[in-house]
């Protein structure tokens, strides 16, 4: 059986305590994950600290950049290994993992290598009281050992989205992947060794959150900064841990994102866009659309068209041709999603389509499958509309005016993303200015330019990453004043 070891100081490290990794498609045990205890987390943090003072810390930016390009190239060379690991861990469709997850895993190293190579720092000439001059300039220095705590929905993409810029800035990292998805983070250890990244620069500790590797890492006094992607309430626990030692955090948290479709939108494109934003990755995307608001003149037509699209999704295992909807990540998550399907019914929702589980053949019947689901008719106060479900589902409600759409979109504690569909350029810009989110897509969804700011407002996060914004988190600016 596959063994998922910790990766500490360039070595794969077994532990006495393991837990099973199960395949979401059929719940079969596919591997044993070696859980890191306090001793392994201590060792990983110590290795990361030693590497900072060692060859990694002494390397020039140009040398670091070359190594990060090599990491990206090696991920691409081992594309099929990463693809297989990601599909086994998550059950996501091959079409999705091969077009989104794995290419972004490589791009996250390449792009941040380019950014650090080209970023300027400020410099000012000033007058001094004695009539002379001084030069002030900034040095961009690493923040130190960065703890990287990751979720399971886009494991390689979201982990490298943080590891790429952290390493580009000269930091070292200790990564805690989700307990559900140990594969690609472990594989990346092989890549680091192959291309010659010094020992201790990239470390991986496996385990859970509370009372396990996640808590040990985030409480560790040797960790200088914590970057986290996951649920908002986990963010609260990590923030409390980070308070000890006033360590900075960067948080990408949950969402309850609104999709807004105006009557003047390109109808077919809007339907296709909302189909993606509601159902891609089986709805397990933080940027996904679980609340859809459609302007009344096209409401009935839109609901019927989205129903047809949802029913045309092909449910099945990763490699089956034409599959567009995989399983949920775990039995526990399936129970959570189905509890919302039940709540919607109990609150009197009209179930437009879905609402249950599909019947799957053979061993797949043990997997974590749910039907793509659409509801109408719930009050806005419903937990189904206020809480993040993180499944392939959405509620659709009508609206009449632009002001009403803005009020509906903003009536949530979250503030991550929105997608607005209209052909009126004025409407588009007004909506972008009025909706309280970190990310606003107009006539599109999940279009990404890695140079731009990414993150959420309200309960959806703290800070922005992407482009130079990542450098703000992963470096400290030191101001140097030189009397000339
Ligand atoms: P989660 O918060 O349950 O777990 C994320 C990670 O935190 C895991 O590695 C887990 O082991 C660890 N963890 C849990 N409790 C911890 C603790 N007390 N201390 C330290 N570590 C702890 O999230 P998940 O279920 O893996 O992912 C789904 C969630 O992530 C959703 O809410 C989704 O919206 C969010 N998410 C947000 C973004 C974004 O960019 N905003 C991206 C992806 C996912
Ligand atoms: O594209 C990204 O960089 C990113 N952080 C995506 C997040 C997706 C959430 O599930």
Coordinates of C-alpha atoms and ligand atoms in Angstrom, one line a residue:
X1 CA 0.0 0.0 0.0
X2 CA 1.2 3.5 -0.7
X3 CA 2.9 5.3 2.2
X4 CA 2.6 9.0 2.5
X5 CA 5.7 10.1 4.5
X6 CA 6.6 13.4 6.0
X7 CA 9.3 15.3 4.2
X8 CA 11.8 16.8 6.7
X9 CA 15.2 18.2 5.9
X10 CA 15.2 16.5 2.5
X11 CA 14.3 13.0 3.9
X12 CA 11.1 11.1 3.8
X13 CA 10.2 10.4 7.4
X14 CA 8.0 7.6 8.6
X15 CA 6.2 7.7 12.0
X16 CA 4.7 5.0 14.2
X17 CA 1.2 6.5 14.0
X18 CA -0.6 6.3 10.6
X19 CA -4.1 7.0 9.4
X20 CA -5.8 5.6 6.2
X21 CA -6.2 7.7 3.1
X22 CA -9.4 6.7 1.3
X23 CA -10.4 7.2 -2.4
X24 CA -13.4 9.5 -2.7
X25 CA -14.7 7.5 -5.7
X26 CA -15.2 4.2 -3.8
X27 CA -14.0 4.8 -0.2
X28 CA -11.3 2.2 -0.7
X29 CA -8.2 2.6 1.5
X30 CA -5.4 3.7 -1.0
X31 CA -2.6 4.5 1.4
X32 CA -1.3 5.1 4.9
X33 CA -0.5 8.6 6.0
X34 CA 2.3 9.0 8.5
X35 CA 1.1 11.5 11.1
X36 CA 3.6 13.9 12.4
X37 CA 3.7 14.5 16.2
X38 CA 5.4 17.3 18.1
X39 CA 8.8 15.8 17.5
X40 CA 8.5 15.7 13.7
X41 CA 7.0 19.2 13.6
X42 CA 10.0 20.4 15.8
X43 CA 12.4 18.7 13.4
X44 CA 10.7 20.3 10.4
X45 CA 10.8 23.8 11.9
X46 CA 14.4 23.3 13.0
X47 CA 15.4 22.2 9.5
X48 CA 13.6 25.1 7.9
X49 CA 15.4 27.5 10.3
X50 CA 18.8 25.9 9.6
X51 CA 18.2 26.2 5.9
X52 CA 17.6 29.9 6.3
X53 CA 21.0 30.4 7.8
X54 CA 22.6 27.9 5.4
X55 CA 22.9 27.7 1.6
X56 CA 19.4 28.9 0.9
X57 CA 19.8 32.1 2.9
X58 CA 23.2 32.7 1.2
X59 CA 21.9 32.2 -2.4
X60 CA 21.5 35.2 -4.7
X61 CA 18.0 36.0 -6.0
X62 CA 19.2 34.9 -9.5
X63 CA 20.2 31.4 -8.2
X64 CA 16.9 31.0 -6.3
X65 CA 15.0 32.0 -9.4
X66 CA 16.9 29.3 -11.5
X67 CA 16.0 26.7 -8.9
X68 CA 12.3 27.7 -8.9
X69 CA 12.2 27.5 -12.7
X70 CA 13.7 24.0 -12.4
X71 CA 10.9 23.0 -9.9
X72 CA 8.3 24.2 -12.4
X73 CA 10.0 22.3 -15.2
X74 CA 10.2 19.1 -13.1
X75 CA 6.5 19.3 -12.1
X76 CA 5.8 19.5 -15.8
X77 CA 8.1 16.6 -16.6
X78 CA 6.3 14.5 -14.0
X79 CA 2.9 15.9 -15.0
X80 CA 1.4 12.4 -15.1
X81 CA 2.6 11.5 -11.6
X82 CA 1.1 14.7 -10.2
X83 CA -2.1 14.1 -12.1
X84 CA -2.5 10.6 -10.9
X85 CA -1.8 11.6 -7.3
X86 CA -4.3 14.5 -7.4
X87 CA -7.0 12.3 -9.0
X88 CA -6.5 9.5 -6.5
X89 CA -6.7 11.9 -3.6
X90 CA -9.7 13.9 -4.7
X91 CA -11.5 11.9 -7.4
X92 CA -11.8 15.0 -9.5
X93 CA -12.3 14.7 -13.3
X94 CA -9.1 14.3 -15.3
X95 CA -10.2 17.1 -17.6
X96 CA -10.2 19.5 -14.7
X97 CA -7.0 18.3 -12.9
X98 CA -5.1 18.3 -16.2
X99 CA -6.2 21.7 -17.3
X100 CA -6.3 23.6 -13.9
X101 CA -4.6 21.9 -10.9
X102 CA -1.4 20.6 -12.3
X103 CA -0.5 23.3 -14.8
X104 CA -1.1 25.9 -12.0
X105 CA 1.1 23.9 -9.7
X106 CA 4.0 24.5 -12.1
X107 CA 3.0 28.1 -13.0
X108 CA 3.0 29.2 -9.3
X109 CA 6.7 28.6 -9.2
X110 CA 7.5 30.1 -12.6
X111 CA 5.4 33.3 -12.1
X112 CA 6.7 34.2 -8.7
X113 CA 10.3 33.5 -9.8
X114 CA 9.7 36.1 -12.6
X115 CA 8.1 38.5 -10.1
X116 CA 10.9 38.4 -7.6
X117 CA 13.4 38.8 -10.4
X118 CA 11.8 42.0 -11.7
X119 CA 10.4 43.7 -8.6
X120 CA 12.0 47.1 -7.8
X121 CA 12.5 48.4 -4.3
X122 CA 12.2 52.1 -3.4
X123 CA 15.1 54.5 -3.0
X124 CA 15.1 58.2 -2.1
X125 CA 17.8 60.9 -2.0
X126 CA 17.2 63.2 0.9
X127 CA 18.7 66.5 2.2
X128 CA 20.4 66.3 5.6
X129 CA 20.4 69.1 8.3
X130 CA 24.1 69.7 7.7
X131 CA 23.4 70.7 4.1
X132 CA 24.5 67.4 2.7
X133 CA 22.7 64.4 1.4
X134 CA 21.6 60.9 2.4
X135 CA 20.3 58.0 0.4
X136 CA 17.5 55.9 1.8
X137 CA 16.7 52.6 0.1
X138 CA 14.7 49.5 1.0
X139 CA 16.0 45.9 1.2
X140 CA 13.5 43.1 0.8
X141 CA 14.3 40.4 3.4
X142 CA 12.6 37.1 4.0
X143 CA 10.2 36.9 6.9
X144 CA 11.7 33.6 8.0
X145 CA 10.1 30.2 8.5
X146 CA 6.5 30.2 7.0
X147 CA 3.9 27.7 8.2
X148 CA 1.6 26.8 5.2
X149 CA -1.7 25.2 6.1
X150 CA -3.7 23.9 3.2
X151 CA -7.2 22.6 2.3
X152 CA -8.2 19.6 0.2
X153 CA -10.2 21.1 -2.7
X154 CA -7.4 22.2 -5.0
X155 CA -4.4 20.6 -3.1
X156 CA -1.4 21.3 -5.4
X157 CA -2.7 24.5 -6.8
X158 CA -3.4 26.1 -3.4
X159 CA -0.3 24.8 -1.7
X160 CA 2.1 26.0 -4.4
X161 CA 0.2 29.3 -4.6
X162 CA 1.8 30.0 -1.2
X163 CA 5.0 27.9 -1.4
X164 CA 6.0 29.5 -4.7
X165 CA 6.1 33.1 -3.5
X166 CA 7.3 32.1 -0.1
X167 CA 10.4 30.5 -1.6
X168 CA 10.9 33.1 -4.2
X169 CA 11.2 35.7 -1.4
X170 CA 13.9 33.6 0.3
X171 CA 11.8 32.0 3.1
X172 CA 11.7 28.4 4.0
X173 CA 8.4 26.5 4.5
X174 CA 6.8 23.8 6.6
X175 CA 3.6 22.7 4.8
X176 CA 0.7 21.0 6.5
X177 CA -1.4 19.6 3.7
X178 CA -5.0 18.5 4.3
X179 CA -5.3 15.1 5.9
X180 CA -7.6 14.3 3.0
X181 CA -5.0 15.0 0.3
X182 CA -1.4 14.0 1.2
X183 CA -0.3 13.0 -2.3
X184 CA 1.0 16.0 -4.3
X185 CA 2.6 17.8 -1.4
X186 CA 4.6 14.6 -0.7
X187 CA 5.5 14.2 -4.3
X188 CA 6.8 17.7 -4.4
X189 CA 9.5 16.7 -1.9
X190 CA 10.9 14.4 -4.6
X191 CA 10.9 17.3 -7.1
X192 CA 12.8 19.5 -4.6
X193 CA 15.4 16.9 -4.0
X194 CA 15.8 16.1 -7.8
X195 CA 16.4 19.8 -8.8
X196 CA 18.7 20.5 -5.9
X197 CA 16.7 22.7 -3.6
X198 CA 18.8 22.7 -0.4
X199 CA 17.6 20.4 2.5
X200 CA 15.2 22.0 4.9
X201 CA 13.8 24.6 2.5
X202 CA 10.6 22.7 1.8
X203 CA 9.2 20.5 4.5
X204 CA 5.9 18.6 4.8
X205 CA 4.2 17.4 8.0
X206 CA 1.1 15.3 7.7
X207 CA -1.8 15.1 10.1
X208 CA -5.0 16.8 11.2
X209 CA -5.8 20.2 12.8
X210 CA -6.5 20.3 16.5
X211 CA -4.3 18.2 18.6
X212 CA -2.2 17.2 15.6
X213 CA 0.3 18.6 13.1
X214 CA -1.9 21.6 12.2
X215 CA -2.0 22.8 15.7
X216 CA 1.6 21.9 16.5
X217 CA 2.8 23.8 13.5
X218 CA 0.7 27.0 14.0
X219 CA 1.6 27.2 17.7
X220 CA 5.3 26.5 17.1
X221 CA 7.3 29.5 18.2
X222 CA 9.9 28.8 15.5
X223 CA 7.3 29.7 12.8
X224 CA 7.5 33.4 11.9
X225 CA 4.4 33.7 9.7
X226 CA 1.4 31.6 8.9
X227 CA -0.5 31.4 5.6
X228 CA -3.7 29.5 5.6
X229 CA -6.5 28.5 3.2
X230 CA -9.5 26.9 4.6
X231 CA -12.7 27.4 6.6
X232 CA -13.4 30.6 8.4
X233 CA -13.7 29.0 11.8
X234 CA -10.4 27.2 11.4
X235 CA -9.0 30.6 10.5
X236 CA -10.2 31.9 13.9
X237 CA -8.4 29.1 15.7
X238 CA -5.2 29.7 13.8
X239 CA -5.4 33.4 14.4
X240 CA -5.6 32.7 18.1
X241 CA -2.5 30.5 17.8
X242 CA -0.7 33.2 15.8
X243 CA -1.4 35.9 18.5
X244 CA 1.3 34.3 20.6
X245 CA 4.4 36.0 19.4
X246 CA 2.3 38.5 17.3
X247 CA 3.0 36.5 14.1
X248 CA 1.5 37.8 10.8
X249 CA -1.2 35.7 9.1
X250 CA -2.5 35.6 5.5
X251 CA -5.9 34.0 5.3
X252 CA -8.0 32.8 2.3
X253 CA -11.2 31.6 3.9
X254 CA -14.8 30.5 3.0
X255 CA -17.3 32.2 0.8
X256 CA -21.0 32.3 0.0
X257 CA -20.7 34.0 -3.3
X258 CA -23.5 35.6 -5.3
X259 CA -23.9 35.2 -9.1
X260 CA -26.0 38.0 -10.5
X261 CA -27.6 37.7 -14.0
X262 CA -29.2 40.7 -15.5
X263 CA -31.9 40.4 -18.1
X264 CA -29.6 42.0 -20.7
X265 CA -26.8 39.4 -20.3
X266 CA -25.8 37.1 -23.1
X267 CA -28.1 34.3 -22.0
X268 CA -26.2 31.3 -23.2
X269 CA -22.9 32.6 -21.8
X270 CA -24.4 33.4 -18.5
X271 CA -26.0 29.9 -18.2
X272 CA -22.7 28.3 -19.1
X273 CA -20.8 30.5 -16.7
X274 CA -23.1 29.8 -13.7
X275 CA -23.0 26.1 -14.5
X276 CA -19.3 26.2 -14.1
X277 CA -19.3 28.4 -11.0
X278 CA -21.9 26.4 -9.2
X279 CA -20.8 22.8 -10.1
X280 CA -17.1 22.8 -11.1
X281 CA -15.0 20.5 -8.8
X282 CA -18.4 19.2 -7.5
X283 CA -19.0 22.7 -6.0
X284 CA -15.9 22.4 -3.8
X285 CA -14.4 25.7 -4.9
X286 CA -14.3 28.6 -2.5
X287 CA -15.1 31.0 -5.3
X288 CA -18.1 29.0 -6.4
X289 CA -21.6 30.4 -6.7
X290 CA -24.1 29.0 -4.2
X291 CA -26.5 32.0 -4.4
X292 CA -27.8 33.0 -7.9
X293 CA -29.9 36.1 -8.4
X294 CA -31.6 36.4 -11.8
X295 CA -33.5 39.5 -13.0
X296 CA -37.2 38.7 -13.1
X297 CA -37.9 38.9 -16.9
X298 CA -35.5 35.9 -17.6
X299 CA -35.9 34.1 -14.2
X300 CA -38.1 31.2 -15.4
X301 CA -36.1 30.7 -18.6
X302 CA -32.8 30.8 -16.7
X303 CA -33.9 28.3 -14.0
X304 CA -35.0 25.9 -16.8
X305 CA -31.7 26.3 -18.7
X306 CA -29.6 25.8 -15.6
X307 CA -31.6 22.7 -14.7
X308 CA -30.9 21.3 -18.2
X309 CA -27.2 21.9 -17.8
X310 CA -27.1 20.4 -14.3
X311 CA -28.9 17.3 -15.5
X312 CA -26.4 17.0 -18.4
X313 CA -23.4 16.8 -16.1
X314 CA -21.8 13.4 -16.3
X315 CA -21.1 11.9 -12.9
X316 CA -18.3 9.4 -12.6
X317 CA -14.6 8.6 -11.8
X318 CA -11.7 10.7 -12.9
X319 CA -10.6 8.8 -15.9
X320 CA -13.9 7.9 -17.4
X321 CA -14.3 9.8 -20.7
X322 CA -16.7 12.8 -20.6
X323 CA -17.0 12.9 -16.8
X324 CA -17.6 16.4 -15.6
X325 CA -18.7 15.8 -11.9
X326 CA -16.6 13.8 -9.4
X327 CA -17.4 12.8 -5.9
X328 CA -17.2 14.9 -2.7
X329 CA -14.0 14.6 -0.8
X330 CA -15.2 12.4 2.1
X331 CA -18.1 10.6 3.8
X332 CA -18.1 13.3 6.4
X333 CA -18.3 16.1 3.8
X334 CA -21.0 14.2 2.0
X335 CA -23.1 14.0 5.2
X336 CA -22.6 17.8 5.6
X337 CA -23.8 18.5 2.1
X338 CA -26.7 16.2 2.3
X339 CA -27.7 17.8 5.6
X340 CA -28.2 21.1 3.7
X341 CA -30.2 19.2 1.0
X342 CA -32.4 18.0 3.8
X343 CA -32.6 21.5 5.4
X344 CA -33.7 23.0 2.1
X345 CA -36.5 20.5 1.7
X346 CA -37.6 21.0 5.3
X347 CA -37.7 24.7 4.8
X348 CA -40.0 24.3 1.9
X349 CA -37.6 24.9 -1.0
X350 CA -38.7 23.8 -4.5
X351 CA -36.1 21.3 -5.6
X352 CA -35.7 22.1 -9.3
X353 CA -33.3 19.2 -9.8
X354 CA -31.2 16.8 -7.7
X355 CA -31.5 16.9 -3.9
X356 CA -30.1 13.4 -3.2
X357 CA -27.5 10.9 -4.3
X358 CA -27.1 9.3 -7.7
X359 CA -27.1 5.5 -8.0
X360 CA -23.6 4.4 -9.0
X361 CA -22.6 1.0 -10.3
X362 CA -20.4 -1.7 -8.5
X363 CA -17.8 -0.5 -6.1
X364 CA -18.5 3.1 -7.0
X365 CA -21.7 2.8 -4.9
X366 CA -19.4 3.2 -1.8
X367 CA -18.1 6.6 -3.1
X368 CA -19.1 10.1 -1.9
X369 CA -21.4 11.0 -4.8
X370 CA -24.2 13.6 -4.6
X371 CA -26.5 15.0 -7.2
X372 CA -26.0 18.5 -8.6
X373 CA -28.9 20.4 -7.0
X374 CA -30.8 23.6 -7.7
X375 CA -33.4 25.1 -5.4
X376 CA -35.8 28.1 -5.6
X377 CA -38.2 29.6 -3.1
X378 CA -36.2 29.8 0.2
X379 CA -36.1 32.9 2.3
X380 CA -32.8 34.8 2.3
X381 CA -32.5 34.1 6.1
X382 CA -32.3 30.3 5.4
X383 CA -29.0 28.6 6.5
X384 CA -28.9 27.1 3.0
X385 CA -28.5 30.7 1.7
X386 CA -26.4 32.1 4.5
X387 CA -23.9 29.2 5.2
X388 CA -21.2 27.8 3.0
X389 CA -22.3 24.3 1.8
X390 CA -19.3 23.6 -0.4
X391 CA -21.2 21.2 -2.6
X392 CA -22.6 21.1 -6.2
X393 CA -25.7 23.2 -5.4
X394 CA -27.2 26.7 -5.7
X395 CA -30.4 28.5 -4.8
X396 CA -31.8 30.8 -7.4
X397 CA -34.0 33.9 -6.5
X398 CA -35.4 36.7 -8.7
X399 CA -34.6 40.4 -8.4
X400 CA -36.0 43.5 -10.0
X401 CA -33.6 46.4 -9.7
X402 CA -29.8 46.9 -9.6
X403 CA -30.1 48.2 -6.0
X404 CA -32.0 45.1 -4.9
X405 CA -29.3 42.9 -6.5
X406 CA -26.5 44.7 -4.6
X407 CA -28.4 44.5 -1.3
X408 CA -29.0 40.7 -1.8
X409 CA -25.4 40.1 -2.8
X410 CA -24.1 41.9 0.3
X411 CA -26.5 40.3 2.8
X412 CA -23.9 37.8 4.0
X413 CA -21.0 37.7 6.5
X414 CA -18.7 36.5 3.7
X415 CA -17.0 38.7 1.0
X416 CA -14.9 36.5 -1.2
X417 CA -16.1 36.7 -4.8
X418 CA -19.0 37.5 -7.2
X419 CA -19.8 36.9 -10.8
X420 CA -21.9 39.4 -12.6
X421 CA -23.5 38.9 -16.1
X422 CA -24.6 41.9 -18.1
X423 CA -24.0 43.6 -21.4
X424 CA -24.4 47.0 -20.0
X425 CA -20.9 48.4 -19.2
X426 CA -22.3 50.9 -16.7
X427 CA -24.2 48.3 -14.8
X428 CA -21.0 46.1 -14.7
X429 CA -18.8 48.9 -13.3
X430 CA -21.4 50.0 -10.7
X431 CA -21.9 46.4 -9.5
X432 CA -18.1 45.9 -9.2
X433 CA -17.9 49.0 -7.0
X434 CA -20.9 48.2 -4.8
X435 CA -20.5 44.5 -4.0
X436 CA -18.4 43.9 -0.9
X437 CA -15.9 41.2 -2.2
X438 CA -12.2 40.8 -2.9
X439 CA -12.9 39.4 -6.4
X440 CA -15.5 40.5 -8.9
X441 CA -15.8 38.7 -12.2
X442 CA -17.8 40.3 -15.0
X443 CA -19.1 38.0 -17.7
X444 CA -16.6 35.4 -16.5
X445 CA -15.6 33.3 -13.6
X446 CA -12.2 32.0 -12.2
X447 CA -10.2 33.9 -14.8
X448 CA -6.9 34.2 -13.1
X449 CA -3.9 36.5 -13.7
X450 CA -1.3 35.6 -11.0
X451 CA 0.0 39.1 -11.0
X452 CA -3.2 40.5 -9.5
X453 CA -4.5 40.7 -5.9
X454 CA -6.4 37.6 -4.7
X455 CA -8.3 37.4 -1.4
X456 CA -11.5 38.0 0.4
X457 CA -13.1 40.7 2.5
X458 CA -15.3 40.4 5.6
X459 CA -15.3 36.8 7.0
X460 CA -13.6 35.5 3.8
X461 CA -10.0 36.4 4.6
X462 CA -7.2 38.7 5.7
X463 CA -4.8 40.2 3.3
X464 CA -4.2 39.7 -0.4
X465 CA -1.8 37.4 -2.2
X466 CA -0.8 37.4 -5.9
X467 CA 1.9 39.4 -7.7
X468 CA 3.6 42.0 -5.6
X469 CA 0.9 41.6 -2.9
X470 CA 2.4 38.2 -2.1
X471 CA 5.8 39.8 -1.7
X472 CA 4.3 42.2 0.9
X473 CA 3.4 39.2 3.1
X474 CA 6.4 37.0 2.5
X475 CA 9.0 39.7 2.9
X476 CA 10.0 42.4 5.5
X477 CA 11.2 45.7 4.1
X478 CA 14.3 47.0 5.8
X479 CA 15.0 50.7 5.3
X480 CA 18.6 51.6 5.0
X481 CA 19.8 55.2 5.4
X482 CA 23.2 56.1 4.2
X483 CA 24.7 59.5 4.9
X484 CA 26.6 60.5 1.8
Ligands
LIG1 P1 -10.4 23.3 7.0 O1 -10.4 24.7 7.5 O2 -11.3 22.3 7.6 O3 -9.0 22.7 6.9 C1 -7.9 23.3 6.2 C2 -6.6 22.9 6.8 O4 -6.5 23.4 8.2 C3 -6.4 21.4 6.9 O5 -5.0 21.2 6.6 C4 -6.7 21.1 8.4 O6 -6.1 19.9 8.8 C5 -6.1 22.3 9.0 N1 -6.7 22.6 10.4 C6 -7.9 22.4 10.8 N2 -8.1 22.8 12.1 C7 -6.9 23.4 12.4 C8 -6.4 24.0 13.6 N3 -7.2 24.2 14.7 N4 -5.1 24.4 13.6 C9 -4.3 24.3 12.6 N5 -4.7 23.7 11.4 C10 -6.0 23.2 11.3 O7 -10.8 23.5 5.4 P2 -11.1 22.4 4.3 O8 -12.3 21.7 4.7 O9 -9.8 21.6 4.1 O10 -11.3 23.3 3.0 C11 -12.6 23.8 2.7 C12 -12.7 25.2 3.1 O11 -11.6 26.0 2.6 C13 -13.9 25.9 2.6 O12 -14.5 26.7 3.7 C14 -13.4 26.8 1.5 O13 -14.2 27.9 1.2 C15 -12.1 27.2 2.0 N6 -11.2 27.6 0.9 C16 -11.0 28.9 0.7 C17 -10.2 29.4 -0.3 C18 -9.9 30.8 -0.6 O14 -9.1 31.1 -1.4 N7 -10.6 31.8 0.1 C19 -9.6 28.4 -1.2 C20 -9.9 27.1 -1.0 C21 -10.7 26.7 0.1
LIG2 O1 -6.5 30.6 -8.2 C1 -6.0 30.8 -7.0 O2 -4.9 31.3 -6.9 C2 -6.8 30.5 -5.8 N1 -6.2 30.8 -4.7 C3 -7.9 29.8 -6.0 C4 -8.8 29.5 -4.9 C5 -9.8 28.6 -5.1 C6 -10.6 28.2 -4.1 O3 -11.2 27.1 -4.0

